Short mmCIF file of C-alpha atoms (C1' of nucleotides) in Angstrom, two decimals:
data_model
loop_
_atom_site.label_atom_id
_atom_site.label_comp_id
_atom_site.label_asym_id
_atom_site.label_seq_id
_atom_site.Cartn_x
_atom_site.Cartn_y
_atom_site.Cartn_z
CA MET A 163 51.22 23.51 53.45
CA THR A 164 49.39 20.96 51.34
CA ALA A 165 49.65 17.34 52.45
CA ASP A 166 52.08 15.36 50.42
CA PRO A 167 50.39 12.68 48.28
CA GLU A 168 53.35 10.38 48.98
CA THR A 169 52.65 10.13 52.65
CA THR A 170 49.00 11.04 53.11
CA LEU A 171 47.38 8.61 50.66
CA ARG A 172 45.98 5.30 51.68
CA ALA A 173 48.12 2.39 50.63
CA ASP A 174 45.92 1.30 47.76
CA ALA A 175 45.35 4.81 46.58
CA ARG A 176 49.01 5.37 46.52
CA ARG A 177 49.52 2.31 44.43
CA ASN A 178 46.88 3.39 42.00
CA ARG A 179 48.43 6.80 41.72
CA ASP A 180 51.76 5.23 40.78
CA GLN A 181 50.16 2.99 38.22
CA ILE A 182 48.29 5.93 36.66
CA LEU A 183 51.57 7.85 36.38
CA ALA A 184 53.36 4.94 34.77
CA ALA A 185 50.46 4.29 32.46
CA ALA A 186 50.26 7.92 31.46
CA LYS A 187 54.00 8.04 30.80
CA SER A 188 53.92 5.18 28.39
CA MET A 189 50.68 6.19 26.74
CA PHE A 190 52.04 9.71 26.21
CA ALA A 191 55.22 8.29 24.69
CA VAL A 192 53.28 6.13 22.30
CA SER A 193 50.35 8.28 21.35
CA GLY A 194 51.18 11.81 22.46
CA PRO A 195 49.80 13.79 25.36
CA GLU A 196 46.35 14.00 23.96
CA VAL A 197 45.34 10.38 24.43
CA PRO A 198 41.87 9.98 25.87
CA MET A 199 41.88 9.95 29.64
CA GLU A 200 39.86 6.79 29.59
CA GLU A 201 42.53 4.89 27.75
CA ILE A 202 45.12 5.98 30.29
CA ALA A 203 42.79 4.85 33.08
CA ARG A 204 42.22 1.49 31.37
CA ALA A 205 45.96 0.98 30.91
CA ALA A 206 46.43 1.78 34.54
CA GLY A 207 43.72 -0.67 35.54
CA VAL A 208 41.57 1.89 37.24
CA GLY A 209 38.41 3.78 36.50
CA VAL A 210 38.29 7.26 35.04
CA GLY A 211 36.90 8.53 38.30
CA THR A 212 39.99 7.52 40.14
CA LEU A 213 42.15 9.18 37.57
CA TYR A 214 40.25 12.41 37.89
CA ARG A 215 40.27 12.41 41.69
CA ARG A 216 44.06 12.12 41.71
CA PHE A 217 44.74 14.53 38.82
CA PRO A 218 42.00 17.16 38.53
CA ASP A 219 42.52 17.59 34.80
CA ARG A 220 44.73 16.57 31.90
CA ASP A 221 47.19 19.42 32.48
CA ALA A 222 47.87 18.25 36.02
CA LEU A 223 48.60 14.78 34.69
CA VAL A 224 50.89 16.02 32.00
CA ARG A 225 52.68 18.12 34.51
CA ALA A 226 53.10 15.24 36.92
CA VAL A 227 54.43 12.93 34.20
CA ALA A 228 56.86 15.58 33.00
CA MET A 229 58.21 16.21 36.54
CA ASP A 230 58.74 12.58 37.08
CA ASN A 231 60.56 12.14 33.76
CA PHE A 232 62.70 15.22 34.31
CA GLU A 233 63.67 14.07 37.77
CA ARG A 234 64.78 10.80 36.40
CA VAL A 235 66.87 12.39 33.79
CA LEU A 236 68.62 14.48 36.30
CA ILE A 237 69.36 11.41 38.39
CA ASP A 238 70.62 9.53 35.30
CA ALA A 239 72.77 12.48 34.30
CA ARG A 240 74.31 12.76 37.78
CA VAL A 241 74.98 9.14 38.11
CA ILE A 242 76.70 9.19 34.75
CA ALA A 243 78.61 12.30 35.60
CA ALA A 244 79.83 10.62 38.73
CA GLU A 245 80.80 7.36 37.01
CA GLU A 246 82.40 8.54 33.82
CA THR A 247 85.72 10.30 33.75
CA SER A 248 85.44 11.35 30.12
CA SER A 249 82.86 13.97 29.31
CA TRP A 250 82.51 12.60 25.84
CA ARG A 251 81.74 9.17 27.15
CA ALA A 252 79.29 10.67 29.58
CA LEU A 253 77.52 12.54 26.85
CA GLU A 254 77.40 9.53 24.63
CA ARG A 255 76.06 7.40 27.39
CA LEU A 256 73.41 9.87 28.45
CA LEU A 257 72.08 10.15 24.88
CA ARG A 258 72.18 6.46 24.24
CA GLN A 259 70.91 4.99 27.42
CA SER A 260 68.64 7.43 29.06
CA VAL A 261 65.10 6.32 28.30
CA ALA A 262 64.00 9.02 30.71
CA LEU A 263 65.69 11.62 28.54
CA GLN A 264 63.94 10.33 25.52
CA LEU A 265 60.63 10.38 27.24
CA SER A 266 60.98 13.85 28.58
CA VAL A 267 62.16 15.36 25.42
CA GLN A 268 59.42 13.61 23.51
CA LEU A 269 56.65 14.71 25.83
CA ALA A 270 57.82 18.31 25.66
CA MET A 271 58.12 18.44 21.96
CA VAL A 272 55.21 16.42 20.72
CA SER A 273 52.42 18.86 21.17
CA HIS A 274 52.04 22.51 21.44
CA ARG A 275 49.65 21.97 24.21
CA ALA A 276 52.17 20.07 26.38
CA LEU A 277 54.77 22.71 25.59
CA VAL A 278 52.62 25.47 26.88
CA ILE A 279 51.74 23.58 30.01
CA LEU A 280 55.33 22.86 30.91
CA LYS A 281 56.65 26.21 29.79
CA ASN A 282 54.66 28.03 32.35
CA ASP A 283 55.42 25.71 35.23
CA PRO A 284 58.26 27.14 37.34
CA GLU A 285 59.10 23.78 38.91
CA VAL A 286 59.44 22.15 35.51
CA ARG A 287 61.57 25.01 34.29
CA ARG A 288 63.85 24.77 37.24
CA LEU A 289 64.44 21.09 36.66
CA ARG A 290 64.90 21.68 32.97
CA ASP A 291 67.56 24.28 33.71
CA GLU A 292 69.34 22.01 36.02
CA ILE A 293 69.49 19.36 33.40
CA LEU A 294 70.74 21.75 30.76
CA GLU A 295 73.42 22.77 33.14
CA VAL A 296 74.74 19.24 33.48
CA LEU A 297 74.43 18.78 29.73
CA ASP A 298 76.46 21.98 29.18
CA GLY A 299 79.12 20.56 31.34
CA PHE A 300 79.29 17.43 29.36
CA VAL A 301 79.44 19.36 26.15
CA HIS A 302 82.17 21.71 27.14
CA GLY A 303 84.16 18.88 28.72
CA ALA A 304 83.89 16.71 25.64
CA GLN A 305 85.00 19.59 23.51
CA ALA A 306 88.01 20.23 25.71
CA GLU A 307 88.83 16.60 25.30
CA GLY A 308 88.74 17.13 21.53
CA LYS A 309 86.15 14.39 21.20
CA LEU A 310 83.15 16.51 20.38
CA ARG A 311 83.08 18.75 17.40
CA PRO A 312 83.64 22.22 18.71
CA ASP A 313 81.02 23.85 16.56
CA VAL A 314 78.02 22.50 18.46
CA GLY A 315 76.35 23.60 21.62
CA ALA A 316 74.16 21.89 24.17
CA GLY A 317 71.20 23.36 22.29
CA ASP A 318 72.24 21.64 19.13
CA ILE A 319 72.36 18.41 20.81
CA ALA A 320 69.07 18.86 22.57
CA ILE A 321 67.40 19.86 19.31
CA LEU A 322 69.04 17.09 17.41
CA PHE A 323 67.90 14.63 19.86
CA ALA A 324 64.48 16.05 20.21
CA THR A 325 64.02 16.22 16.53
CA LEU A 326 65.12 12.68 16.11
CA LEU A 327 62.21 11.73 18.30
CA ARG A 328 59.65 14.08 17.03
CA GLN A 329 59.09 17.34 15.46
CA MET A 330 60.78 20.63 15.96
CA ARG A 331 59.68 23.67 17.79
CA ALA A 332 61.87 26.67 18.37
CA LYS A 333 61.84 30.35 19.37
CA SER A 334 61.52 31.59 15.89
CA PRO A 335 61.05 30.03 12.45
CA ASP A 336 64.60 31.22 11.67
CA VAL A 337 66.08 29.32 14.48
CA ALA A 338 64.02 26.26 13.74
CA GLU A 339 65.14 26.33 10.08
CA MET A 340 68.75 26.75 10.99
CA ALA A 341 68.40 23.95 13.54
CA ALA A 342 66.97 21.70 10.95
CA ARG A 343 69.82 22.42 8.56
CA ARG A 344 72.40 21.72 11.29
CA CYS A 345 70.72 18.51 12.24
CA VAL A 346 70.93 17.29 8.71
CA GLY A 347 74.49 18.39 8.51
CA ILE A 348 75.38 16.48 11.57
CA MET A 349 73.66 13.45 10.37
CA ILE A 350 75.45 13.65 7.09
CA ASP A 351 78.73 13.76 8.89
CA GLY A 352 77.61 10.86 10.99
CA LEU A 353 76.89 8.95 7.79
CA SER A 354 80.11 9.71 5.93
CA ALA A 355 82.70 6.97 5.97
CA ARG A 356 85.21 7.78 8.69
CA PRO A 357 86.26 5.51 11.42
CA GLY A 358 83.33 5.67 13.86
CA THR A 359 81.40 3.52 16.26
CA GLU A 360 80.09 0.30 14.95
CA LEU A 361 76.32 0.37 14.54
CA PRO A 362 74.29 -2.18 16.33
CA GLY A 363 72.20 -4.71 14.53
CA ARG A 364 72.52 -5.16 10.80
CA PRO A 365 72.02 -2.58 8.03
CA ILE A 366 68.40 -1.82 7.47
CA THR A 367 67.65 -2.22 3.80
CA SER A 368 64.73 -0.83 1.79
CA ARG A 369 63.19 -4.15 2.02
CA ASP A 370 62.80 -3.79 5.76
CA LEU A 371 60.65 -0.80 5.15
CA ASP A 372 58.10 -2.73 3.20
CA PRO A 373 54.74 -2.12 4.79
CA ASP A 374 52.97 -5.48 5.47
CA MET B 67 38.79 5.46 -18.95
CA THR B 68 38.06 8.26 -16.60
CA ALA B 69 38.46 11.74 -17.93
CA ASP B 70 41.74 13.28 -16.77
CA PRO B 71 41.22 16.18 -14.42
CA GLU B 72 44.17 17.97 -15.94
CA THR B 73 42.46 18.48 -19.24
CA THR B 74 38.74 18.08 -18.63
CA LEU B 75 38.29 20.70 -16.01
CA ARG B 76 37.12 24.23 -16.73
CA ALA B 77 39.97 26.73 -16.36
CA ASP B 78 38.91 28.22 -13.12
CA ALA B 79 38.14 24.85 -11.69
CA ARG B 80 41.54 23.61 -12.65
CA ARG B 81 43.14 26.61 -10.96
CA ASN B 82 41.10 25.90 -7.81
CA ARG B 83 42.11 22.31 -7.82
CA ASP B 84 45.75 23.23 -7.99
CA GLN B 85 45.37 25.76 -5.18
CA ILE B 86 43.63 23.14 -3.03
CA LEU B 87 46.45 20.72 -3.64
CA ALA B 88 49.12 23.31 -2.73
CA ALA B 89 47.18 24.44 0.32
CA ALA B 90 46.69 20.89 1.50
CA LYS B 91 50.33 20.08 1.02
CA SER B 92 51.49 22.92 3.22
CA MET B 93 48.81 22.47 5.81
CA PHE B 94 49.64 18.72 6.04
CA ALA B 95 53.25 19.59 6.47
CA VAL B 96 52.54 22.02 9.24
CA SER B 97 49.67 20.43 11.10
CA GLY B 98 49.61 16.81 10.00
CA PRO B 99 47.14 15.12 7.70
CA GLU B 100 44.17 15.52 10.00
CA VAL B 101 43.67 19.20 9.69
CA PRO B 102 40.09 20.18 9.33
CA MET B 103 38.96 20.22 5.75
CA GLU B 104 37.62 23.70 6.21
CA GLU B 105 41.03 25.09 7.10
CA ILE B 106 42.46 23.60 3.96
CA ALA B 107 39.68 25.20 1.96
CA ARG B 108 40.22 28.51 3.59
CA ALA B 109 43.94 28.42 2.95
CA ALA B 110 43.18 27.59 -0.63
CA GLY B 111 40.76 30.46 -0.95
CA VAL B 112 37.78 28.25 -1.75
CA GLY B 113 34.72 26.90 -0.07
CA VAL B 114 34.49 23.54 1.49
CA GLY B 115 32.01 22.47 -1.07
CA THR B 116 34.55 22.95 -3.82
CA LEU B 117 37.05 20.96 -1.93
CA TYR B 118 34.62 18.08 -1.46
CA ARG B 119 33.49 18.13 -5.08
CA ARG B 120 37.12 17.76 -6.25
CA PHE B 121 38.21 15.29 -3.62
CA PRO B 122 35.30 13.13 -2.38
CA ASP B 123 36.78 12.71 1.04
CA ARG B 124 39.92 13.26 3.11
CA ASP B 125 41.56 10.06 1.96
CA ALA B 126 41.36 11.09 -1.63
CA LEU B 127 43.03 14.35 -0.80
CA VAL B 128 45.80 12.74 1.15
CA ARG B 129 46.44 10.36 -1.68
CA ALA B 130 46.51 13.17 -4.23
CA VAL B 131 48.98 15.12 -2.14
CA ALA B 132 51.14 12.13 -1.63
CA MET B 133 51.20 11.37 -5.25
CA ASP B 134 52.19 14.85 -6.12
CA ASN B 135 54.97 14.87 -3.50
CA PHE B 136 56.36 11.52 -4.64
CA GLU B 137 56.38 12.63 -8.17
CA ARG B 138 58.42 15.57 -7.38
CA VAL B 139 60.87 13.49 -5.36
CA LEU B 140 61.41 11.25 -8.30
CA ILE B 141 61.96 14.20 -10.58
CA ASP B 142 64.37 15.72 -8.12
CA ALA B 143 66.22 12.47 -7.76
CA ARG B 144 66.55 11.97 -11.45
CA VAL B 145 67.74 15.50 -12.11
CA ILE B 146 70.37 15.08 -9.43
CA ALA B 147 71.44 11.63 -10.72
CA ALA B 148 71.91 13.26 -14.12
CA GLU B 149 73.85 16.17 -12.86
CA GLU B 150 76.17 14.69 -10.28
CA THR B 151 78.97 12.35 -11.11
CA SER B 152 79.53 11.30 -7.50
CA SER B 153 76.94 9.16 -5.95
CA TRP B 154 77.84 10.47 -2.53
CA ARG B 155 77.37 14.05 -3.67
CA ALA B 156 74.05 13.00 -5.20
CA LEU B 157 72.91 11.45 -1.97
CA GLU B 158 74.03 14.42 0.01
CA ARG B 159 72.28 16.80 -2.29
CA LEU B 160 69.06 14.84 -2.35
CA LEU B 161 68.91 14.72 1.41
CA ARG B 162 69.75 18.36 1.86
CA GLN B 163 67.81 20.02 -0.80
CA SER B 164 64.81 18.10 -1.66
CA VAL B 165 61.90 19.78 0.08
CA ALA B 166 59.69 17.37 -1.77
CA LEU B 167 61.45 14.49 -0.11
CA GLN B 168 60.91 15.95 3.27
CA LEU B 169 57.28 16.54 2.66
CA SER B 170 56.62 13.07 1.35
CA VAL B 171 58.34 11.32 4.12
CA GLN B 172 56.72 13.46 6.59
CA LEU B 173 53.25 12.93 5.28
CA ALA B 174 53.75 9.24 5.19
CA MET B 175 55.13 8.97 8.69
CA VAL B 176 53.05 11.42 10.65
CA SER B 177 49.87 9.55 11.17
CA HIS B 178 48.84 6.00 11.17
CA ARG B 179 45.91 6.94 9.16
CA ALA B 180 47.97 8.42 6.29
CA LEU B 181 50.21 5.43 6.39
CA VAL B 182 47.33 3.05 5.85
CA ILE B 183 45.87 5.10 3.12
CA LEU B 184 49.16 5.20 1.18
CA LYS B 185 50.13 1.66 2.01
CA ASN B 186 47.14 0.27 0.11
CA ASP B 187 47.46 2.43 -2.96
CA PRO B 188 49.23 0.60 -5.71
CA GLU B 189 50.11 3.78 -7.56
CA VAL B 190 51.73 5.35 -4.51
CA ARG B 191 53.61 2.12 -3.89
CA ARG B 192 54.91 2.01 -7.43
CA LEU B 193 56.22 5.51 -7.15
CA ARG B 194 57.72 4.78 -3.76
CA ASP B 195 59.50 1.74 -5.15
CA GLU B 196 60.91 3.70 -8.02
CA ILE B 197 62.27 6.30 -5.61
CA LEU B 198 63.84 3.64 -3.44
CA GLU B 199 65.47 2.17 -6.45
CA VAL B 200 67.15 5.45 -7.27
CA LEU B 201 68.15 5.86 -3.65
CA ASP B 202 69.58 2.38 -3.57
CA GLY B 203 71.66 3.30 -6.54
CA PHE B 204 73.06 6.38 -4.73
CA VAL B 205 73.77 4.37 -1.69
CA HIS B 206 75.65 1.61 -3.44
CA GLY B 207 77.47 4.09 -5.56
CA ALA B 208 78.50 6.19 -2.66
CA GLN B 209 79.72 3.14 -0.90
CA ALA B 210 81.72 2.03 -3.83
CA GLU B 211 83.32 5.47 -3.82
CA GLY B 212 84.26 4.97 -0.20
CA LYS B 213 82.34 8.04 0.83
CA LEU B 214 79.44 6.43 2.65
CA ARG B 215 79.99 4.09 5.51
CA PRO B 216 79.44 0.65 4.26
CA ASP B 217 77.34 -0.54 7.10
CA VAL B 218 74.14 1.34 6.21
CA GLY B 219 71.48 0.64 3.66
CA ALA B 220 68.98 2.75 1.85
CA GLY B 221 66.54 1.79 4.58
CA ASP B 222 68.72 3.22 7.23
CA ILE B 223 68.93 6.49 5.41
CA ALA B 224 65.18 6.57 4.74
CA ILE B 225 64.39 5.85 8.42
CA LEU B 226 67.04 8.19 9.73
CA PHE B 227 65.68 10.95 7.56
CA ALA B 228 62.10 10.13 8.29
CA THR B 229 62.73 9.90 11.97
CA LEU B 230 64.47 13.17 11.92
CA LEU B 231 61.27 14.66 10.68
CA ARG B 232 58.81 12.75 12.71
CA GLN B 233 58.22 9.61 14.60
CA MET B 234 59.16 6.18 13.63
CA ARG B 235 57.01 3.41 12.29
CA ALA B 236 58.37 0.06 11.12
CA LYS B 237 57.42 -3.47 10.25
CA SER B 238 57.86 -4.78 13.76
CA PRO B 239 58.70 -3.17 17.13
CA ASP B 240 62.02 -4.99 16.84
CA VAL B 241 63.01 -3.34 13.65
CA ALA B 242 61.77 -0.04 14.97
CA GLU B 243 63.89 -0.34 17.99
CA MET B 244 66.93 -1.38 16.17
CA ALA B 245 66.42 1.48 13.76
CA ALA B 246 66.21 3.91 16.60
CA ARG B 247 69.43 2.63 18.04
CA ARG B 248 71.15 2.93 14.73
CA CYS B 249 69.92 6.40 14.13
CA VAL B 250 71.34 7.45 17.41
CA GLY B 251 74.55 5.76 16.57
CA ILE B 252 74.86 7.56 13.35
CA MET B 253 74.11 10.83 14.90
CA ILE B 254 76.75 10.26 17.54
CA ASP B 255 79.25 9.56 14.81
CA GLY B 256 78.08 12.67 13.09
CA LEU B 257 78.70 14.56 16.26
CA SER B 258 82.15 13.28 17.16
CA ALA B 259 85.05 15.51 16.27
CA ARG B 260 86.52 14.38 12.98
CA PRO B 261 86.95 16.41 9.94
CA GLY B 262 83.48 16.82 8.51
CA THR B 263 81.45 19.37 6.75
CA GLU B 264 81.06 22.73 8.29
CA LEU B 265 77.74 23.31 9.82
CA PRO B 266 75.73 26.29 8.62
CA GLY B 267 74.77 29.08 10.95
CA ARG B 268 76.18 29.27 14.43
CA PRO B 269 76.15 26.85 17.33
CA ILE B 270 72.77 26.69 18.90
CA THR B 271 73.12 27.06 22.60
CA SER B 272 70.85 26.12 25.38
CA ARG B 273 69.87 29.75 25.59
CA ASP B 274 68.42 29.51 22.12
CA LEU B 275 66.02 26.95 23.41
CA ASP B 276 64.49 29.21 25.95
CA PRO B 277 60.78 29.32 25.49
CA ASP B 278 59.56 32.91 25.35
"C1'" DA C 283 35.38 -8.41 64.14
"C1'" DC C 284 33.54 -3.99 63.30
"C1'" DC C 285 32.85 0.58 61.58
"C1'" DG C 286 33.69 5.08 59.60
"C1'" DA C 287 35.95 7.20 56.17
"C1'" DA C 288 38.61 7.11 52.10
"C1'" DG C 289 38.57 5.34 47.73
"C1'" DC C 290 36.68 3.22 43.51
"C1'" DG C 291 34.42 2.49 38.83
"C1'" DG C 292 32.04 3.48 35.11
"C1'" DA C 293 27.43 5.17 33.25
"C1'" DA C 294 25.66 9.38 31.68
"C1'" DG C 295 25.17 14.12 30.49
"C1'" DG C 296 27.15 17.81 28.07
"C1'" DA C 297 30.48 20.58 25.37
"C1'" DC C 298 32.75 20.73 21.27
"C1'" DA C 299 34.72 19.73 16.76
"C1'" DT C 300 34.45 18.07 12.19
"C1'" DC C 301 32.20 15.91 8.44
"C1'" DG C 302 29.99 16.06 4.22
"C1'" DT C 303 25.54 17.51 1.89
"C1'" DC C 304 22.73 20.64 -0.45
"C1'" DC C 305 21.00 24.27 -3.04
"C1'" DA C 306 20.66 28.97 -4.49
"C1'" DC C 307 23.90 31.64 -6.94
"C1'" DT C 308 28.10 32.94 -10.17
"C1'" DA C 309 30.78 32.98 -14.02
"C1'" DG C 310 33.32 30.31 -17.97
"C1'" DA C 311 32.45 28.50 -22.61
"C1'" DT C 312 30.51 28.54 -27.08
"C1'" DA D 63 22.89 35.07 -24.77
"C1'" DT D 64 22.46 31.10 -22.76
"C1'" DC D 65 23.59 26.90 -20.81
"C1'" DT D 66 25.89 24.33 -17.55
"C1'" DA D 67 29.92 23.42 -14.82
"C1'" DG D 68 31.38 25.33 -10.92
"C1'" DT D 69 30.99 27.72 -6.27
"C1'" DG D 70 30.52 28.78 -1.31
"C1'" DG D 71 29.17 28.10 3.11
"C1'" DA D 72 25.12 27.27 6.38
"C1'" DC D 73 23.48 23.30 8.61
"C1'" DG D 74 22.10 18.86 10.54
"C1'" DA D 75 24.34 14.63 11.64
"C1'" DT D 76 27.89 12.19 13.87
"C1'" DG D 77 31.36 11.17 16.87
"C1'" DT D 78 34.84 11.96 20.45
"C1'" DC D 79 36.27 13.19 24.72
"C1'" DC D 80 35.72 15.55 29.23
"C1'" DT D 81 34.07 15.51 33.69
"C1'" DT D 82 30.77 14.66 37.29
"C1'" DC D 83 28.29 11.90 40.38
"C1'" DC D 84 26.83 8.40 43.35
"C1'" DG D 85 26.15 3.69 45.00
"C1'" DC D 86 29.39 0.23 46.20
"C1'" DT D 87 34.07 -1.56 48.01
"C1'" DT D 88 38.12 -1.63 50.59
"C1'" DC D 89 41.29 -0.06 54.06
"C1'" DG D 90 42.94 0.52 58.57
"C1'" DG D 91 42.43 1.70 63.31
"C1'" DT D 92 40.23 -0.01 67.66
#
DNA sequence: ACCGAAGCGGAAGGACATCGTCCACTAGAT
DNA sequence: ATCTAGTGGACGATGTCCTTCCGCTTCGGT
């Protein structure tokens, strides 16, 4: 039995470890999981040495960040499941509010490297499956309520969401291509004028895109 | 007046140049605009030397690819504008079918580097503005037809589309954040069960996401 | 207050990847 | 036939990032 870092570490070391994790999480989100270790260390306010003592290599760090994110998603999802009575509302809320969800999805989708790391980690997979299970529940529930179009699955939503954040990666090129088509289809439906949710903010015009 | 590469080049050189451009385009699309020059050369079936003689450095190549993509988008858009009588149909068709549009948007959004290169190129900007003008026409037209929700602008659509393909980049963090919110909102509307377009293929389930 | 051990930072060495040049050779054009 | 534009790819230069190492600092128990 390996000693648990949560309890074994000296107080300051524990603090540093948390800071590193937090810094890595936000750096990964902004710049992808290949940011120089030194930048992560700097952002965490520690030296590279400290970073390396805590996480022997980049893979370990990526894994730790992913675990942390996934855990939070699961917590979010369960809280939402407990609080909302409508599955559609739950789904909507999860997609809209869960920063953790965005971060996890992003991390997993951004780089091939990260994907491989996470794919082969049984703990991560277990968490992932638990999350998908909850999501599946939301999806089926929302469809039973007649709120969610019946022709989508949890995978659609995961992909749509993931794609929205970054690029697509799927089992086969065929699935990826189909997924892309479906995403576009959904967006188009989202765009077409039918009574829907009001969008926040104001319309973004082409002027807003001007690079300056 | 610099001699035009289209007419001045020897036949084989011309052919090679085209192959390089095509190869670069697809490599950029797959791996981003920072792929090693050698890989591009290999994909084009030429040596690195040839690549470098034709395009003095990476920036020149990126610019050339972007120009080519943008030009095609404009052509696509104008063909569509001429053929479709409904602006909504035109918009829909442009978003769905224009591979060139996807490629351009992607290239411009993928890396900060590419963005800077293109931002400062007057020719690219001019083309971009022409495209946005056509897009604006579609948007306003489709809204007048009552087919497109009135609370979106061409910018929304550009961002939504761009985001769908890769990550977001905007004037300010504020705009970026708002844009992200709005994209999600649109997608949610696209997802909610109201009579919409039928999605192609079959629902993608969480099983389809399994990494193997 | 003291001390041993745990922890820290960041300079430095090393592995690796990509760039872009250069020149001997090939093959269109006239 | 010949001249010259064009070609390929090895190679030295450059830069980036990883990881180790060790002298110094801080914690925490007594």
